[in-house]
Short mmCIF file of C-alpha atoms in Angstrom, two decimals:
data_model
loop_
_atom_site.label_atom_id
_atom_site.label_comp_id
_atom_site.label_asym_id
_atom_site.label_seq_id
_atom_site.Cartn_x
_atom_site.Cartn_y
_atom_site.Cartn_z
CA UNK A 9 26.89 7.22 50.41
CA UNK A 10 25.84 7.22 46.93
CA UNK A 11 29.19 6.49 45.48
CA UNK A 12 30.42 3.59 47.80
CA UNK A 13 26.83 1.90 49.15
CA UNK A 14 25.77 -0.91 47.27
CA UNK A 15 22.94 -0.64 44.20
CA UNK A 16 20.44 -2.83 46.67
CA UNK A 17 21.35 -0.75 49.60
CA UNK A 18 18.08 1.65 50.76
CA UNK A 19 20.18 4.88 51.27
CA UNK A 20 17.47 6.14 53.48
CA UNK A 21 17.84 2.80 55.90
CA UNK A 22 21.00 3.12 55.92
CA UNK A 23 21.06 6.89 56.42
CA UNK A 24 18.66 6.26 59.46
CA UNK A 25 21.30 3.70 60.37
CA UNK A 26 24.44 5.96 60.36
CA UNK A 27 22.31 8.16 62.48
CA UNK A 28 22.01 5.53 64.86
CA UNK A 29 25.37 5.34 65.57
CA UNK A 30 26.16 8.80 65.93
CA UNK A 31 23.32 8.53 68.02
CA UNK A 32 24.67 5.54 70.03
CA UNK A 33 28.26 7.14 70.31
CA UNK A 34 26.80 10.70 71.69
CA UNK A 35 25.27 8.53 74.15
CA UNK A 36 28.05 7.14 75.43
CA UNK A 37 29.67 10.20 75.84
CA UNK A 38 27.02 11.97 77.35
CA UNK A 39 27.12 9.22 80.00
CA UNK A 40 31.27 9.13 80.13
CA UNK A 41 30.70 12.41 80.77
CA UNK A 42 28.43 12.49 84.00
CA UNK A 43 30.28 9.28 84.91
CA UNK A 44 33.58 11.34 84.87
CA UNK A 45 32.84 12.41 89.19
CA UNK A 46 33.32 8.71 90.07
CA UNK A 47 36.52 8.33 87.65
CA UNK A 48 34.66 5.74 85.72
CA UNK A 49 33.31 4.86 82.37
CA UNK A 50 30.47 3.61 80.99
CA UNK A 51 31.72 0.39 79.78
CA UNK A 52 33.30 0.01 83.45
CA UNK A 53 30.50 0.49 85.23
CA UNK A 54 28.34 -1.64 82.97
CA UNK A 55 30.72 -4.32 84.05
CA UNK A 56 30.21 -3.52 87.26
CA UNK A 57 26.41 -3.69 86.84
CA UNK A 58 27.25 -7.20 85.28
CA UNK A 59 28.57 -8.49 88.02
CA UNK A 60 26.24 -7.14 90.67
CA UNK A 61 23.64 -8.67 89.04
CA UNK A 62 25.19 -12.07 89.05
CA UNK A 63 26.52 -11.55 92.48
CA UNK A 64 25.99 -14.72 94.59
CA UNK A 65 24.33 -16.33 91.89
CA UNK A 66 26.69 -17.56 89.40
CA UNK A 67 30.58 -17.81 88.96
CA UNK A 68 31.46 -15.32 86.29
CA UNK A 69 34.30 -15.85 83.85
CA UNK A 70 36.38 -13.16 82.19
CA UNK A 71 35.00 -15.26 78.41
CA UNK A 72 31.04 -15.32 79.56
CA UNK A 73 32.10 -11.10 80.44
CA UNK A 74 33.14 -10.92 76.89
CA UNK A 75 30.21 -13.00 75.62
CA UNK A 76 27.46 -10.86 77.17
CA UNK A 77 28.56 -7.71 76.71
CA UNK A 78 29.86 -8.48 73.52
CA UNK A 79 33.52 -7.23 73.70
CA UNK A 80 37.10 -8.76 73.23
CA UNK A 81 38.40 -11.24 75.64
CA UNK A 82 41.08 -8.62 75.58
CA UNK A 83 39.21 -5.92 76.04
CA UNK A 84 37.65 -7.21 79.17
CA UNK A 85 41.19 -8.53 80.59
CA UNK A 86 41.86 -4.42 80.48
CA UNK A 87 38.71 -3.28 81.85
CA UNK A 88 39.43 -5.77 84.81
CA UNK A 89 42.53 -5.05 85.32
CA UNK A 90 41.88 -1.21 86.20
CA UNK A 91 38.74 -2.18 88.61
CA UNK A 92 40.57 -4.88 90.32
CA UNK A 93 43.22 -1.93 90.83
CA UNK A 94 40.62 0.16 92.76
CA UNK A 95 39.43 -2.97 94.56
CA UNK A 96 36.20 -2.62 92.79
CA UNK A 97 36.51 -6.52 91.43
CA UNK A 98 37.82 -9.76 92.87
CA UNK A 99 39.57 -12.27 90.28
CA UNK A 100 39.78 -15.71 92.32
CA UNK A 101 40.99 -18.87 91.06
CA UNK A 102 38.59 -21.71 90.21
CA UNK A 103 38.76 -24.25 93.33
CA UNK A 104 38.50 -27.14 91.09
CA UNK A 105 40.65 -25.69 88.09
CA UNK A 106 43.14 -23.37 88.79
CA UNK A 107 43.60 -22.46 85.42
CA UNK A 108 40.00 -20.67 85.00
CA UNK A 109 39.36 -17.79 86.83
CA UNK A 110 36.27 -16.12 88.24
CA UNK A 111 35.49 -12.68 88.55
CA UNK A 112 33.08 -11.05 91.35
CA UNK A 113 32.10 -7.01 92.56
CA UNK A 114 33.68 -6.49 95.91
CA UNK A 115 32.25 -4.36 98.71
CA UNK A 116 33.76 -1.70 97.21
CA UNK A 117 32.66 -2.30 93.82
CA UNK A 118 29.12 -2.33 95.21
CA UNK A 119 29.45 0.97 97.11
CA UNK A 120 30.48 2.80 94.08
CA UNK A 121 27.40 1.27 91.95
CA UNK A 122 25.20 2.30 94.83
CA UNK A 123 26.90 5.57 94.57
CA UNK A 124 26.72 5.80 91.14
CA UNK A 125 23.25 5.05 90.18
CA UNK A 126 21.50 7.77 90.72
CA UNK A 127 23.47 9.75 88.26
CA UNK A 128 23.40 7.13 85.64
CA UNK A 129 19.79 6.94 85.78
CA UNK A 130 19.26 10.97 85.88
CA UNK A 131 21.36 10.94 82.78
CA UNK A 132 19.43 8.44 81.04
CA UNK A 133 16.18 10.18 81.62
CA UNK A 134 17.82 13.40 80.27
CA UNK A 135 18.40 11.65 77.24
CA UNK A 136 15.20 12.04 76.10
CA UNK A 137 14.03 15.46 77.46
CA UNK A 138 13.25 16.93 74.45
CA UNK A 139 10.34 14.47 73.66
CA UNK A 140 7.01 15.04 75.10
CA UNK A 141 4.88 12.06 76.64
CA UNK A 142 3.75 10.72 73.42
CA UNK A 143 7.33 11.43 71.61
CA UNK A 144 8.81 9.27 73.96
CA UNK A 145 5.91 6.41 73.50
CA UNK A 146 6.23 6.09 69.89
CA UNK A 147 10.00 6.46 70.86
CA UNK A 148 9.77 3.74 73.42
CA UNK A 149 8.31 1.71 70.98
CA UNK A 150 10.49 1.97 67.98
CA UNK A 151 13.52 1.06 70.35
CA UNK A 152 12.36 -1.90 71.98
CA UNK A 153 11.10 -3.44 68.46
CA UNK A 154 14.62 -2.56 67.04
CA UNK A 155 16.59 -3.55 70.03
CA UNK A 156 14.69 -7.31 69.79
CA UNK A 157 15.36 -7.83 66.28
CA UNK A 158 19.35 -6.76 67.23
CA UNK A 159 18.79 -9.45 69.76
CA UNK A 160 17.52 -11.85 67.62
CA UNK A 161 20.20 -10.80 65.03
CA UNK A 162 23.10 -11.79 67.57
CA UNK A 163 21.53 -14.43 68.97
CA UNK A 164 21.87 -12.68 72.68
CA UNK A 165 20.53 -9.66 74.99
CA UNK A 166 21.37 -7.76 77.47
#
């Protein structure tokens, strides 16, 4: 880091940010790896999520997929095209343009997210089991003021 960062860089921010990273990517497989019983993966099922959560409410569009979870048009067309192999997702032409198409959970879909939930969110308590109460405050904290600046940063949220 010393030879290739920039004289301006703050090796110890960007040390904390490298550890970040590793941090986010460990996560990620931690959760791949409880996630591997329902033969899915994290970014699937946050799709998933996605569209639950717009279910009914909104048509959803393979672009505004990309846009919020800020991933590849490409990217998503592969992620849909395994769910909508499992019957987990529904791609329907637009009535009034039949070259846009929108994306919806099915029954199926839903079932699985019900199924799965209770080990996603079991896995994201463990996450933090080696902080006590006031560890995972000041934790708490720290995440939620970084995560908002990201935000702010990319002009979006989750």
């Amino acid at each position: 880091m010393e030879r290739t960062a920039s004289s301006d860089t703050n090796l110890n921010s960007a040390h904390l940010g490298l550890i970040m990273l590793w941090l986010g990517d460990n996560i990620l497989d931690m959760v791949d790896i409880d996630l591997a019983a329902f033969d899915i993966t994290e970014s699937k099922l946050d799709l998933l999520l996605l569209l639950s959560l717009h279910a009914d409410q909104e048509l959803v569009t393979p672009s505004s997929i990309a846009d919020r979870l800020g991933i590849r048009r490409s990217s998503v067309t592969s992620l849909l095209i395994w769910l909508e192999k499992r019957n987990l997702i529904v791609r329907e032409p637009y009535a009034k343009d039949g070259r846009m198409t929108h994306v919806r959970i099915s029954a199926e879909g839903s079932t699985l997210v019900n199924q799965i939930l209770p080990t996603f969110w079991s896995t994201c308590a463990s996450l933090v089991d080696e902080l006590d109460k006031e560890e995972q405050a000041v934790f708490q904290k720290v995440l939620v003021k970084l995560n908002a600046s990201l935000e702010k940063r990319l002009g979006s949220g989750r």
